[in-house]
Short mmCIF file of C-alpha atoms and ligand atoms in Angstrom, two decimals:
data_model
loop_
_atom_site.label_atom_id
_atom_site.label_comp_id
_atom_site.label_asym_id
_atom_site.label_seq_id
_atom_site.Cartn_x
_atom_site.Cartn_y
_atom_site.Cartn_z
CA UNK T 1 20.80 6.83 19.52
CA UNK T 2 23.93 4.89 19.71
CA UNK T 3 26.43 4.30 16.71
CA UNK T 4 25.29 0.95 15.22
CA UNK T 5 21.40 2.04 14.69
CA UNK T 6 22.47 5.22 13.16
CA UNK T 7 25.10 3.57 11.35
CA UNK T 8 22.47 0.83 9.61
CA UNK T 9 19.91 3.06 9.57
CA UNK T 10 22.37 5.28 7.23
CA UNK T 11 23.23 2.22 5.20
CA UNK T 12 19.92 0.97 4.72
CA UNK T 13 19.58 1.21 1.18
CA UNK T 14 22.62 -1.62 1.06
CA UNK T 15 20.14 -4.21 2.66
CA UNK T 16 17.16 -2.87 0.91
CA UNK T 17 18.64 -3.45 -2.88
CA UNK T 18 19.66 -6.89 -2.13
CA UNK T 19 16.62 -8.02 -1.09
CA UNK T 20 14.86 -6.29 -4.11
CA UNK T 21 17.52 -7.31 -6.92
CA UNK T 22 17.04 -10.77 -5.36
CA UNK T 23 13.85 -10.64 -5.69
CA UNK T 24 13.95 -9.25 -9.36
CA UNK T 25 16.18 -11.63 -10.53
CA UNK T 26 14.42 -15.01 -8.97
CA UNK T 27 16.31 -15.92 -6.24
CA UNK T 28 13.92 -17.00 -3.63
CA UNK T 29 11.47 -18.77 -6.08
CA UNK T 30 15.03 -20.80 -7.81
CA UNK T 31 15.93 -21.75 -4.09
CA UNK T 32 12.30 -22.57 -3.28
CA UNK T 33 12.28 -25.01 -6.36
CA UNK T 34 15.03 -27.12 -4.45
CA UNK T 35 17.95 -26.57 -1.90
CA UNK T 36 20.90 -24.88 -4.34
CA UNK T 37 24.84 -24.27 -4.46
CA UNK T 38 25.75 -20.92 -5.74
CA UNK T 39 27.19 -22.52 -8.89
CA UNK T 40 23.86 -24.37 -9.62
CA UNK T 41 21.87 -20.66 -8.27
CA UNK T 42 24.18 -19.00 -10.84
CA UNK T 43 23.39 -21.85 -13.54
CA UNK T 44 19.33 -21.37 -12.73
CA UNK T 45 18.98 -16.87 -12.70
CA UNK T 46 21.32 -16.51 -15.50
CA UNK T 47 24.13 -14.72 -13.15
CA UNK T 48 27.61 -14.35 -12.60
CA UNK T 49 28.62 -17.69 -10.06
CA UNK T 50 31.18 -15.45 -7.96
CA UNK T 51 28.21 -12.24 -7.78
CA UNK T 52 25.23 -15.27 -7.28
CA UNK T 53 27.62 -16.61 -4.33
CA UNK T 54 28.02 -13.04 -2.92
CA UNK T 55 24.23 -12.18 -2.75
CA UNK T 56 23.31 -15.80 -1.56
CA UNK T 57 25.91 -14.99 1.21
CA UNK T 58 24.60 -11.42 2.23
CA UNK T 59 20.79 -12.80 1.95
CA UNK T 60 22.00 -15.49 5.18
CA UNK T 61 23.43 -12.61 6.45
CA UNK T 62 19.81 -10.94 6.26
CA UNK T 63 18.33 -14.25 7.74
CA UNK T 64 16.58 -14.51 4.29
CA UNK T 65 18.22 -17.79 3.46
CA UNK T 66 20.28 -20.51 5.40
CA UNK T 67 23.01 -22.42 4.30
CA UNK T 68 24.09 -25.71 5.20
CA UNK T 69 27.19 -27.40 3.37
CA UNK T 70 27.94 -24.83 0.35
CA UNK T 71 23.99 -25.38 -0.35
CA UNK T 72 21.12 -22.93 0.30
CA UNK T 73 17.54 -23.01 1.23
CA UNK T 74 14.78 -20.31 2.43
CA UNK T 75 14.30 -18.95 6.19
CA UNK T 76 10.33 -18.92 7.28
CA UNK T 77 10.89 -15.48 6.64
CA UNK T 78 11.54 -15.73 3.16
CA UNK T 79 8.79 -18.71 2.81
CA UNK T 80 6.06 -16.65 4.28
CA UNK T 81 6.90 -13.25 2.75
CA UNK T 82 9.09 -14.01 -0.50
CA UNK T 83 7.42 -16.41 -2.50
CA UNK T 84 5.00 -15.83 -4.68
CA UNK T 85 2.32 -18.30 -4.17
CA UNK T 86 2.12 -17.68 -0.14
CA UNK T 87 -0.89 -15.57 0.63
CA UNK T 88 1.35 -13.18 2.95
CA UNK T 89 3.72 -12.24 -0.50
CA UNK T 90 5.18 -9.01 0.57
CA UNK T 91 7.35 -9.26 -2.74
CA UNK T 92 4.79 -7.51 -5.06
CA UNK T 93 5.54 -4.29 -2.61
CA UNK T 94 9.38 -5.15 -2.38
CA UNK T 95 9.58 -5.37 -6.42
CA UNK T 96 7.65 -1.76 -6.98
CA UNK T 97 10.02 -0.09 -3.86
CA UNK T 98 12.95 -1.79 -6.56
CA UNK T 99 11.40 -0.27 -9.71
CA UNK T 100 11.06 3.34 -8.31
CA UNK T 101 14.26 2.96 -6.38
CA UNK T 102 16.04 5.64 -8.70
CA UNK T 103 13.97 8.19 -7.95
CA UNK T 104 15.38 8.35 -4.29
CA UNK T 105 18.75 9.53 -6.12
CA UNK T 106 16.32 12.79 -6.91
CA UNK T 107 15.35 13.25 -3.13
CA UNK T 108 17.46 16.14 -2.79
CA UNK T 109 16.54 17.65 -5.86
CA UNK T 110 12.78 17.27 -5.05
CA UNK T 111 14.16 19.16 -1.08
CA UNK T 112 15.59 21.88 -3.09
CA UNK T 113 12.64 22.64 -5.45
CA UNK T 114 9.57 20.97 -3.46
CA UNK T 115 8.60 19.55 -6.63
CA UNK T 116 7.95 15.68 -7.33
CA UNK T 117 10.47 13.68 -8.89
CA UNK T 118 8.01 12.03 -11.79
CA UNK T 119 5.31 13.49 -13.22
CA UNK T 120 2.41 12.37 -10.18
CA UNK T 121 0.07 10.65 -12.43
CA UNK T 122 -0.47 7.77 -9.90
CA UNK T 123 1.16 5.47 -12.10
CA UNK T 124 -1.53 5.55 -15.12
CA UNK T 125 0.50 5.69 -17.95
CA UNK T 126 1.64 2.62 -19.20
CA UNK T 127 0.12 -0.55 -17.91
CA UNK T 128 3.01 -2.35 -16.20
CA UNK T 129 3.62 0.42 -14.12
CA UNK T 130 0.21 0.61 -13.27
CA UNK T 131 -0.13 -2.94 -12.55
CA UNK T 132 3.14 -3.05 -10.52
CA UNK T 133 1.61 -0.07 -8.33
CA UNK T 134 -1.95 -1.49 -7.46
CA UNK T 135 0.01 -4.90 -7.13
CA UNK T 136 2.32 -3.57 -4.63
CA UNK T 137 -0.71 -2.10 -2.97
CA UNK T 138 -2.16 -5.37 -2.36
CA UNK T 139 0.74 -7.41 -1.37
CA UNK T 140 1.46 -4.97 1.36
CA UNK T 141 -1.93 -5.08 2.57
CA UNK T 142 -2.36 -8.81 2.80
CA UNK T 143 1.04 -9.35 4.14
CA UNK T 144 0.74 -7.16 6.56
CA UNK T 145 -2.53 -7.86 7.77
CA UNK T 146 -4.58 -4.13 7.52
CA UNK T 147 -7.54 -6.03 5.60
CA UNK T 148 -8.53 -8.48 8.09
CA UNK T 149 -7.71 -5.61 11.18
CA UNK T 150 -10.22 -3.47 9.59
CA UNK T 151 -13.01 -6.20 8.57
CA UNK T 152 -12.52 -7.27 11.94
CA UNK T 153 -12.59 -3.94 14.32
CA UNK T 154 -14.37 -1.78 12.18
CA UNK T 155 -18.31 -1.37 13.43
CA UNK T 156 -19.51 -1.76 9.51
CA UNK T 157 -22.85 -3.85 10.96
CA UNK T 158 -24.66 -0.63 9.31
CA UNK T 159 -23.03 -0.23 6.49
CA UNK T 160 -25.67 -1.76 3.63
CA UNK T 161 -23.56 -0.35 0.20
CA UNK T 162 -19.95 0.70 0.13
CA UNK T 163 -17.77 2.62 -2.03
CA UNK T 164 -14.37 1.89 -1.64
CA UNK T 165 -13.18 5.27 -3.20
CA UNK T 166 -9.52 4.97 -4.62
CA UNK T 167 -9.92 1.02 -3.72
CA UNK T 168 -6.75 -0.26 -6.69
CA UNK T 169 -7.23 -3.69 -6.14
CA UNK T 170 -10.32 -4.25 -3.64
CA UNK T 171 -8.37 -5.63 -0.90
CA UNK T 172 -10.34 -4.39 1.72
CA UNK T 173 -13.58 -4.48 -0.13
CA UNK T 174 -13.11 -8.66 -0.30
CA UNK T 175 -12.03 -8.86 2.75
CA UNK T 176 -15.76 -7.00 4.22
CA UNK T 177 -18.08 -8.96 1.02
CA UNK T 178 -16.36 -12.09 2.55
CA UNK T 179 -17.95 -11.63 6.27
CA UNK T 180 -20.91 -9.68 5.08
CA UNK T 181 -22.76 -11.71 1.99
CA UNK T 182 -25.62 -8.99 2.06
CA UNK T 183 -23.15 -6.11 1.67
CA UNK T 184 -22.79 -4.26 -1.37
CA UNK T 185 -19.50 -2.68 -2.66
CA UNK T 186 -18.00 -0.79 -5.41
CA UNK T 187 -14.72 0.18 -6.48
CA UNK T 188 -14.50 3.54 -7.64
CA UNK T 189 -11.10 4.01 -9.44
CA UNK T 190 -9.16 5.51 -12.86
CA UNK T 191 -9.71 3.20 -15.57
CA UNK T 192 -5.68 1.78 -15.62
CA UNK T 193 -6.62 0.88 -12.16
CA UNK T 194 -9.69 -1.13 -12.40
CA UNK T 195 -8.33 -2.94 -15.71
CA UNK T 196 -5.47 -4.38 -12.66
CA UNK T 197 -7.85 -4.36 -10.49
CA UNK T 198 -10.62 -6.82 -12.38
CA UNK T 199 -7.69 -9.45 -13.24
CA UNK T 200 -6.76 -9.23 -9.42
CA UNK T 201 -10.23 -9.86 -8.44
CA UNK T 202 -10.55 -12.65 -10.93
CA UNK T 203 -7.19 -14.49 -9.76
CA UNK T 204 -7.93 -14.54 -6.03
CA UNK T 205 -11.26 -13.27 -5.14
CA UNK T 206 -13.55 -14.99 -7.81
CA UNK T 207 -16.10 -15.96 -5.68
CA UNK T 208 -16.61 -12.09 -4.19
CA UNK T 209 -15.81 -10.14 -7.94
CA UNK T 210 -19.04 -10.73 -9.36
CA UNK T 211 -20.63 -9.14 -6.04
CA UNK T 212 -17.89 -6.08 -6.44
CA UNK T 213 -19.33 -2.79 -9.26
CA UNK T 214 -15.85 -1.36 -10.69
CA UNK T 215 -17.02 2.09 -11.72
CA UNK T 216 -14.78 4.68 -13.60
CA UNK T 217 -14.48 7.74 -11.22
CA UNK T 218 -11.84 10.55 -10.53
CA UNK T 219 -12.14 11.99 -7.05
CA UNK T 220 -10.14 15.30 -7.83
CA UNK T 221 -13.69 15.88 -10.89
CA UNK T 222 -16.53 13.81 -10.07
CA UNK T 223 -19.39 14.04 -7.63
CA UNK T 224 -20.49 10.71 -5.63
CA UNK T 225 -22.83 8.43 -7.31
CA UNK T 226 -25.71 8.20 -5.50
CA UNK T 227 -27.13 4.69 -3.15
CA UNK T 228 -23.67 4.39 -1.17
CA UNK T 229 -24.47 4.79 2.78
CA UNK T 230 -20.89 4.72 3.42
CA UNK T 231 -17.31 5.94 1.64
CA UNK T 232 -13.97 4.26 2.60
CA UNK T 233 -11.06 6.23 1.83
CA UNK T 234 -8.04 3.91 2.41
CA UNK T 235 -4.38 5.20 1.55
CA UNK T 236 -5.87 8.43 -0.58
CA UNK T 237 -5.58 11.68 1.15
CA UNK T 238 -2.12 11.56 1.75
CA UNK T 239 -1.40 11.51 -2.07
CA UNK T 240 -3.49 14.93 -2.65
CA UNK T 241 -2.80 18.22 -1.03
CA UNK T 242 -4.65 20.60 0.95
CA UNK T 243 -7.02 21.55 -1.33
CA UNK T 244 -7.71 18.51 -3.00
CA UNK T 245 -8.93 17.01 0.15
CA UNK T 246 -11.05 19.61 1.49
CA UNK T 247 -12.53 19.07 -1.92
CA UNK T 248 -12.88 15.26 -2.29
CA UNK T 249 -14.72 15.33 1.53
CA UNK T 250 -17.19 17.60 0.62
CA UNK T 251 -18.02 15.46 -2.28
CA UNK T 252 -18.16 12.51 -0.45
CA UNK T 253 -20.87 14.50 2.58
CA UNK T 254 -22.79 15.07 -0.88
CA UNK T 255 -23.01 11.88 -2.17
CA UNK T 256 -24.11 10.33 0.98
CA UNK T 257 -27.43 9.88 2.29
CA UNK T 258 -28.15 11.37 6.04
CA UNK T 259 -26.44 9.14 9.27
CA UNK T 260 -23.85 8.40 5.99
CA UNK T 261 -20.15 7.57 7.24
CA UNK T 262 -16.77 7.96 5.92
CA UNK T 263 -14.10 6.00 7.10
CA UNK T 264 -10.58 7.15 6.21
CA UNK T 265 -7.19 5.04 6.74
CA UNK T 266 -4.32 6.69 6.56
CA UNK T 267 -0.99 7.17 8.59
CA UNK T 268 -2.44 10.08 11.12
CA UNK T 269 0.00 12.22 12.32
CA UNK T 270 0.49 13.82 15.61
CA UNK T 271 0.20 17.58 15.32
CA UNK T 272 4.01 18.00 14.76
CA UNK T 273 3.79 15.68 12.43
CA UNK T 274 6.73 14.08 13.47
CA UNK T 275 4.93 10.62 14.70
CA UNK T 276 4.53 8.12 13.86
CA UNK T 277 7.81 7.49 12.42
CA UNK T 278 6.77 5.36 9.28
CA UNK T 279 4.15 8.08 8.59
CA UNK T 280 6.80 11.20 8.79
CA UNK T 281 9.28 8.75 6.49
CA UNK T 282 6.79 7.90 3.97
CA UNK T 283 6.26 11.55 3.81
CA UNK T 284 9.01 11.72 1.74
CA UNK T 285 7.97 8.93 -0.68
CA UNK T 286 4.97 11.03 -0.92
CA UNK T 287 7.03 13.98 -1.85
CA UNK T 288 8.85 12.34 -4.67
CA UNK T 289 5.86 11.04 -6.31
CA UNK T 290 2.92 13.11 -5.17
CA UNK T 291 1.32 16.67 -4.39
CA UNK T 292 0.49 15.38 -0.97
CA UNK T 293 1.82 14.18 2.79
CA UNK T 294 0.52 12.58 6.13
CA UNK T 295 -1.94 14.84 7.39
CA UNK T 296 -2.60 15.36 11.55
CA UNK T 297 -5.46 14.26 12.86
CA UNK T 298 -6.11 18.07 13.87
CA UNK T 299 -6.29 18.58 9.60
CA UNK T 300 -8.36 15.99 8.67
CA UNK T 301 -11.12 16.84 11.50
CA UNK T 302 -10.91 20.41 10.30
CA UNK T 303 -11.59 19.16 6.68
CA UNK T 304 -14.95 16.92 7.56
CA UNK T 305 -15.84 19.62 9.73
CA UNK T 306 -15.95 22.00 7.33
CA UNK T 307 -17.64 19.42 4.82
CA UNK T 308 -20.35 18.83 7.35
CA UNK T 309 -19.50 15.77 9.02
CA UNK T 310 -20.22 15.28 12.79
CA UNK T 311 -18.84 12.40 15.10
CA UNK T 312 -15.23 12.76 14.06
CA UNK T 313 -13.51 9.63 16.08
CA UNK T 314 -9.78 8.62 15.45
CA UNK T 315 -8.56 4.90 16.46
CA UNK T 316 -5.17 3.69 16.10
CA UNK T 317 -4.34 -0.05 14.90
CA UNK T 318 -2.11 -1.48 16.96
CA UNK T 319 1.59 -0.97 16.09
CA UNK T 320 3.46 -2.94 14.79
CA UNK T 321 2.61 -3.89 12.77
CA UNK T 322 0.33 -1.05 11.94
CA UNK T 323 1.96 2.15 11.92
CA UNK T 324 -2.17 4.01 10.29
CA UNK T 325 -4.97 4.78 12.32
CA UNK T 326 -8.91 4.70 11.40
CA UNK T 327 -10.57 8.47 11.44
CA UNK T 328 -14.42 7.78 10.95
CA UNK T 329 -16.81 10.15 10.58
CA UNK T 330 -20.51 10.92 10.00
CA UNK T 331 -23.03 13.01 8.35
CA UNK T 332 -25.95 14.60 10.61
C1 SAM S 401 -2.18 4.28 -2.61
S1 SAM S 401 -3.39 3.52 -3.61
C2 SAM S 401 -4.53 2.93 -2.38
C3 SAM S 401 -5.30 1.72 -2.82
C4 SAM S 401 -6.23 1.13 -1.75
N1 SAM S 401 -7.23 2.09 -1.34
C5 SAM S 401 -5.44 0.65 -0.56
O1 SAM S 401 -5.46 1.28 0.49
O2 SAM S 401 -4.76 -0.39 -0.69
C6 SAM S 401 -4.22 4.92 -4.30
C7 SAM S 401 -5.38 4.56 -5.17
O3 SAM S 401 -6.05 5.77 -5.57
C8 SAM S 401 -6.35 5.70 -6.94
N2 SAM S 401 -6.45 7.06 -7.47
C9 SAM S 401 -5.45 7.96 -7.62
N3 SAM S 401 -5.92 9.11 -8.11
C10 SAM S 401 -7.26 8.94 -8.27
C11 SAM S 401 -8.32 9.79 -8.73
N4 SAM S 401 -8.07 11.03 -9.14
N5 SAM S 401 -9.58 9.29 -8.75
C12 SAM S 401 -9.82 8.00 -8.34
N6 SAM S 401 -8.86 7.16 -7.89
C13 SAM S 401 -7.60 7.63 -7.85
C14 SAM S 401 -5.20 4.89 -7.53
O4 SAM S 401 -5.53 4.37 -8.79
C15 SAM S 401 -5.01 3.85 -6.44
O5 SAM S 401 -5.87 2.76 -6.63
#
């Protein structure tokens, strides 16, 4: 590694704030409203005009924003990925990385004691937290791409009735219902979860919600309802440890009928769990917040195994800008 990408990867918190505090205080939506100076950017967030000038000025530097004459306007970066109304919004995942921001300052306190740095409650407790989690779920989702990659590649021909187990805001489930009008699908969640999760539904997927069953479920407590022929676990095991898992799998092997699949999405390490990168970074995320971590593909086989399942296959998506892999398996 040579000096500048260990020198901005060690600074990369500088970069990451300003594009979240823009973001927070209305930056990219003001300058999408028409091209601004920093006096009249100032004038329209409520800021300082030196401080609005400064940001402006670092956000060019971040190829965020151009400016031409003293006046600013957004990058097709910014346009695709910064504004609300664009159906590729990464913001809503930007603006929850901005809220939980402080609890990075506890990193080294949660490496001394292994313990999380917040209670890990999965963000039920008061609503706007909730919302800003299963929000940020969904904006990272669409922007990136993972729902279409999945409706698209995934075999799901079969699949009659699915429960999209730990599914926040459905975007996965809509994206399948879209291409598959006969398919059934239910989102089996914690009640803070599907109260965000109906309003998303209802804002952007109103033609699939009435097709989509939000059921009140706990994986770490409840067994499977019955009729589902196939589970999807997307973004779940890695915030539960060990035990929890093993747990949760045998559930799911009991709640489905015979030939009945699972199909887990998750970042899947390599057995030194050191790859890929994203996965062994996020780890860390997962430590602050959570009981849990990426798992190796080598654990999660040994969990379905042990469950019952047979046909244990593990397929990559294609990185970038994936950086998860899709383990499916099925019951005998
Ligand atoms: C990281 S999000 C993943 C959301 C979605 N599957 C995706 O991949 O975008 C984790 C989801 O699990 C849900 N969840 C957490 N604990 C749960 C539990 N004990 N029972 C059911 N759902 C739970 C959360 O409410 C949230 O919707």
């Amino acid at each position: 590694m040579d000096f500048n990408r260990l020198a901005s990867l060690a600074s990369a918190h500088a970069e990451a704030r300003a594009i979240q505090v823009a973001l927070k205080l209305g930056i990219f939506e003001a300058i999408a409203r028409r091209p601004l100076d920093a006096d009249e950017l100032a004038g329209d967030i409520g800021c300082d005009r030196r401080a609005a000038a400064l940001i402006a000025n670092a956000l060019v530097a971040l190829e965020l924003l151009l400016k031409h004459e003293d006046r600013f306007t957004l990058s097709a970066a910014a346009q695709r990925f910064l504004i609300r109304a664009s159906p590729q919004y990464l913001g809503g995942m930007n603006l929850f990385d901005e809220a939980i921001f402080p609890l990075w300052s506890r990193l080294e306190d949660s490496i001394r004691s292994g313990a999380p740095a917040r209670t890990p409650d999965m963000f039920q407790q008061r609503p706007e937290e909730t919302a800003r989690f299963i929000r940020a779920m969904d904006s990272l989702v669409r922007a990136r791409g993972d729902a279409v990659w999945l409706a698209e590649n995934l075999d799901h021909s079969q699949i009659r009735a699915l429960a999209d187990v730990g599914g926040g805001p459905g975007t996965y489930l809509v994206e399948l219902m879209r291409r598959r009008p006969q398919l059934r699908g239910a989102i089996l969640d914690l009640p803070a979860t599907l109260a965000v999760a109906r309003e998303i539904l209802s804002e952007r997927a109103a033609d699939i919600a009435p097709r989509i069953e939000l059921i009140e479920y706990d994986y770490n407590r409840h067994e499977m309802p019955s009729g589902f022929d196939a589970v999807l676990l997307s973004n779940i095991i890695h915030s539960e440890d060990v035990q929890a898992n093993r747990a949760m799998l045998g559930r799911c092997y009991r709640g489905l009928g015979p030939g009945g699949i699972v199909i887990i999405k998750d970042h899947i390490m390599n057995a030194a769990l050191t790859e890929p990168a994203a996965g062994a970074i996020f780890s860390l995320y997962l430590l602050l917040t959570t009981p849990g971590r990426d798992y190796s593909f080598d654990e999660v086989a040994q969990w379905l195994r042990e469950a019952g399942f047979g046909d244990i296959r593990c397929r990559p998506l294609p990185a970038p800008p994936f950086s998860s892999s899709i383990v499916t398996a099925r019951k005998g």
